[in-house]
Amino acid sequence: MEFDLINICGYLTIINTIILTILFFTIVKLLKLVKSNFEYSRSLTCPEDRIEVLNDEKYYYYVLNKIKYAKKEINIIMFSIYLNPKISELIDELTNARKRGVMVRVILEEEVGSNILAQSKLSSQHILVKFHDSKKTHNKLMIVDDTVIVGSHNWTDKALFENKESAIAVSNEDVLKIEKEYFESLWRSIE
């Protein structure tokens, strides 16, 4: 019986060693993964970056101001634009920006009925508009010069002044590059 107990203890020691070795290497791999994710996220949060939180109606006033002072380009992908006086102010500012020489382009979801009137109004002001017909466009994305604005706000009264909505505005070269490439790819894919 003693001999069997010694063998069992030996086997248990070997099993414990194997388990500890596996745990050690698993922890090392996890630490490397965490470190690489941390380094990636740090690359997007340099001290010179600017992030603005735009909850509820703060989004509207921020966007209106960004459009007013745009210098180079405004690119928008919007699920829904519903014309009303406040939205007309945004469109008037887009028109003013275009008249200042700012390139203004808008992509709208084709299946949203209110977007037909929005497209008509925008096009009448010589703003470039395309419909994305995939029935999958649900973006609420704006790129104004060096700032990316993304969140849950549609351009409707409810979204801008009644609902609880959140967005962020980010000025970061890496984020800007990614979102510009995304917009350009979608813009080119639409006939």
Short mmCIF file of C-alpha atoms in Angstrom, two decimals:
data_model
loop_
_atom_site.label_atom_id
_atom_site.label_comp_id
_atom_site.label_asym_id
_atom_site.label_seq_id
_atom_site.Cartn_x
_atom_site.Cartn_y
_atom_site.Cartn_z
CA MET A 1 0.00 0.00 0.00
CA GLU A 2 2.89 2.36 0.79
CA PHE A 3 4.33 1.79 -2.66
CA ASP A 4 1.05 2.76 -4.32
CA LEU A 5 0.77 5.87 -2.14
CA ILE A 6 4.26 6.96 -3.17
CA ASN A 7 3.37 6.44 -6.84
CA ILE A 8 0.16 8.43 -6.41
CA CYS A 9 2.03 11.27 -4.70
CA GLY A 10 4.57 11.23 -7.53
CA TYR A 11 1.83 11.39 -10.13
CA LEU A 12 0.11 14.22 -8.27
CA THR A 13 3.38 16.15 -8.17
CA ILE A 14 3.80 15.70 -11.92
CA ILE A 15 0.17 16.74 -12.57
CA ASN A 16 0.57 19.81 -10.33
CA THR A 17 3.74 20.77 -12.18
CA ILE A 18 1.97 20.43 -15.55
CA ILE A 19 -1.02 22.49 -14.35
CA LEU A 20 1.23 25.21 -12.93
CA THR A 21 3.24 25.31 -16.17
CA ILE A 22 0.06 25.65 -18.25
CA LEU A 23 -1.24 28.37 -15.93
CA PHE A 24 2.08 30.21 -16.08
CA PHE A 25 2.16 30.27 -19.89
CA THR A 26 -1.54 31.18 -20.09
CA ILE A 27 -0.97 34.13 -17.76
CA VAL A 28 2.07 35.21 -19.80
CA LYS A 29 -0.01 35.10 -23.01
CA LEU A 30 -2.85 37.06 -21.38
CA LEU A 31 -0.43 39.70 -20.12
CA LYS A 32 1.03 40.07 -23.62
CA LEU A 33 -2.49 40.42 -25.06
CA VAL A 34 -3.46 43.03 -22.48
CA LYS A 35 -0.21 44.91 -23.11
CA SER A 36 -0.75 44.93 -26.90
CA ASN A 37 -4.36 46.12 -26.49
CA PHE A 38 -3.22 48.81 -24.07
CA GLU A 39 -0.52 49.98 -26.48
CA TYR A 40 -3.06 50.07 -29.35
CA SER A 41 -5.56 52.07 -27.34
CA ARG A 42 -2.82 54.44 -26.18
CA SER A 43 -1.97 55.15 -29.81
CA LEU A 44 -5.45 56.65 -30.18
CA THR A 45 -5.33 58.78 -27.03
CA CYS A 46 -2.35 61.07 -27.36
CA PRO A 47 -2.33 64.24 -25.22
CA GLU A 48 -2.93 66.46 -28.24
CA ASP A 49 -6.17 64.63 -29.09
CA ARG A 50 -9.47 66.29 -28.37
CA ILE A 51 -12.61 64.39 -27.42
CA GLU A 52 -15.91 66.14 -26.81
CA VAL A 53 -18.95 64.35 -25.35
CA LEU A 54 -22.16 65.48 -27.05
CA ASN A 55 -25.20 64.32 -25.11
CA ASP A 56 -28.73 65.24 -26.13
CA GLU A 57 -29.15 68.72 -27.70
CA LYS A 58 -25.49 69.62 -27.15
CA TYR A 59 -24.87 67.63 -30.36
CA TYR A 60 -27.04 70.01 -32.41
CA TYR A 61 -25.27 73.18 -31.26
CA TYR A 62 -21.83 71.61 -31.62
CA VAL A 63 -22.57 70.38 -35.16
CA LEU A 64 -24.12 73.71 -36.17
CA ASN A 65 -20.97 75.50 -34.99
CA LYS A 66 -18.61 73.01 -36.69
CA ILE A 67 -20.44 73.45 -39.99
CA LYS A 68 -20.34 77.27 -39.67
CA TYR A 69 -16.56 77.25 -39.31
CA ALA A 70 -15.69 74.36 -41.67
CA LYS A 71 -12.83 75.20 -44.01
CA LYS A 72 -12.18 72.19 -46.28
CA GLU A 73 -14.75 69.42 -46.25
CA ILE A 74 -17.88 68.05 -44.65
CA ASN A 75 -18.79 64.39 -45.20
CA ILE A 76 -21.99 63.01 -43.70
CA ILE A 77 -23.57 59.56 -43.53
CA MET A 78 -27.00 59.84 -41.94
CA PHE A 79 -29.74 57.27 -41.47
CA SER A 80 -32.54 59.84 -41.24
CA ILE A 81 -32.96 63.55 -41.95
CA TYR A 82 -36.43 64.92 -41.27
CA LEU A 83 -36.91 68.50 -42.45
CA ASN A 84 -38.16 71.02 -39.91
CA PRO A 85 -36.97 74.50 -38.86
CA LYS A 86 -34.01 73.31 -36.75
CA ILE A 87 -32.84 70.83 -39.38
CA SER A 88 -33.26 73.54 -42.01
CA GLU A 89 -30.75 75.60 -40.01
CA LEU A 90 -28.24 72.77 -40.36
CA ILE A 91 -28.93 72.53 -44.09
CA ASP A 92 -28.64 76.33 -44.46
CA GLU A 93 -25.22 76.14 -42.81
CA LEU A 94 -24.21 73.28 -45.11
CA THR A 95 -25.27 75.50 -48.03
CA ASN A 96 -23.24 78.42 -46.66
CA ALA A 97 -20.24 76.13 -46.25
CA ARG A 98 -20.56 74.95 -49.85
CA LYS A 99 -20.73 78.60 -50.99
CA ARG A 100 -17.48 79.25 -49.05
CA GLY A 101 -15.81 76.53 -51.11
CA VAL A 102 -16.14 73.69 -48.60
CA MET A 103 -16.74 70.32 -50.26
CA VAL A 104 -20.00 68.94 -48.83
CA ARG A 105 -21.12 65.34 -49.48
CA VAL A 106 -24.00 63.43 -47.90
CA ILE A 107 -24.93 59.74 -47.98
CA LEU A 108 -28.49 58.86 -46.93
CA GLU A 109 -30.34 55.60 -46.37
CA GLU A 110 -32.64 55.14 -49.35
CA GLU A 111 -35.42 53.34 -47.48
CA VAL A 112 -36.20 56.23 -45.10
CA GLY A 113 -39.04 58.26 -46.64
CA SER A 114 -38.09 61.61 -45.12
CA ASN A 115 -34.69 61.37 -46.79
CA ILE A 116 -36.27 61.97 -50.22
CA LEU A 117 -37.30 65.50 -49.17
CA ALA A 118 -33.92 66.04 -47.52
CA GLN A 119 -32.13 64.92 -50.67
CA SER A 120 -34.26 67.27 -52.76
CA LYS A 121 -33.49 70.23 -50.48
CA LEU A 122 -29.76 69.45 -50.31
CA SER A 123 -29.46 68.88 -54.06
CA SER A 124 -31.31 72.11 -54.80
CA GLN A 125 -28.47 73.83 -52.90
CA HIS A 126 -25.87 72.04 -55.08
CA ILE A 127 -24.81 69.74 -52.26
CA LEU A 128 -23.71 66.29 -53.45
CA VAL A 129 -26.07 63.59 -52.16
CA LYS A 130 -26.12 59.84 -52.75
CA PHE A 131 -28.60 57.23 -51.58
CA HIS A 132 -27.19 53.99 -50.24
CA ASP A 133 -29.66 51.31 -51.24
CA SER A 134 -28.40 48.43 -49.14
CA LYS A 135 -31.14 48.79 -46.49
CA LYS A 136 -28.25 48.52 -44.05
CA THR A 137 -27.08 52.11 -43.67
CA HIS A 138 -27.71 53.06 -40.08
CA ASN A 139 -24.72 55.39 -39.58
CA LYS A 140 -24.83 58.77 -37.90
CA LEU A 141 -21.35 59.92 -38.92
CA MET A 142 -19.94 63.33 -39.78
CA ILE A 143 -16.43 64.30 -40.73
CA VAL A 144 -15.85 68.05 -40.57
CA ASP A 145 -12.28 68.98 -41.50
CA ASP A 146 -10.17 67.23 -38.82
CA THR A 147 -13.04 66.16 -36.54
CA VAL A 148 -15.05 62.93 -36.57
CA ILE A 149 -18.50 63.11 -34.98
CA VAL A 150 -20.25 59.81 -34.39
CA GLY A 151 -23.14 58.74 -32.18
CA SER A 152 -26.82 57.95 -32.06
CA HIS A 153 -28.33 61.24 -33.28
CA ASN A 154 -30.36 61.26 -36.47
CA TRP A 155 -31.17 64.70 -37.85
CA THR A 156 -34.73 64.78 -36.52
CA ASP A 157 -36.41 66.92 -33.86
CA LYS A 158 -36.95 63.87 -31.65
CA ALA A 159 -33.31 62.77 -31.81
CA LEU A 160 -31.90 66.26 -31.36
CA PHE A 161 -34.25 67.71 -28.73
CA GLU A 162 -36.41 65.00 -27.12
CA ASN A 163 -34.69 61.61 -27.02
CA LYS A 164 -31.75 60.68 -24.84
CA GLU A 165 -28.94 60.48 -27.39
CA SER A 166 -25.15 60.39 -27.14
CA ALA A 167 -22.31 61.18 -29.50
CA ILE A 168 -18.65 62.05 -29.38
CA ALA A 169 -16.49 64.35 -31.45
CA VAL A 170 -12.91 63.19 -31.84
CA SER A 171 -9.97 65.06 -33.32
CA ASN A 172 -7.33 62.39 -33.82
CA GLU A 173 -5.30 61.67 -36.97
CA ASP A 174 -5.68 57.88 -36.73
CA VAL A 175 -9.45 58.00 -36.19
CA LEU A 176 -9.81 60.63 -38.92
CA LYS A 177 -7.86 58.50 -41.40
CA ILE A 178 -9.96 55.40 -40.66
CA GLU A 179 -13.29 57.22 -40.97
CA LYS A 180 -12.26 59.17 -44.09
CA GLU A 181 -11.26 55.90 -45.77
CA TYR A 182 -14.58 54.39 -44.67
CA PHE A 183 -16.56 57.32 -46.08
CA GLU A 184 -14.59 57.37 -49.36
CA SER A 185 -15.05 53.63 -49.80
CA LEU A 186 -18.81 53.89 -49.30
CA TRP A 187 -19.07 57.01 -51.50
CA ARG A 188 -17.21 55.26 -54.36
CA SER A 189 -19.32 52.11 -54.03
CA ILE A 190 -22.56 54.01 -54.73
CA GLU A 191 -23.39 54.61 -58.41
#
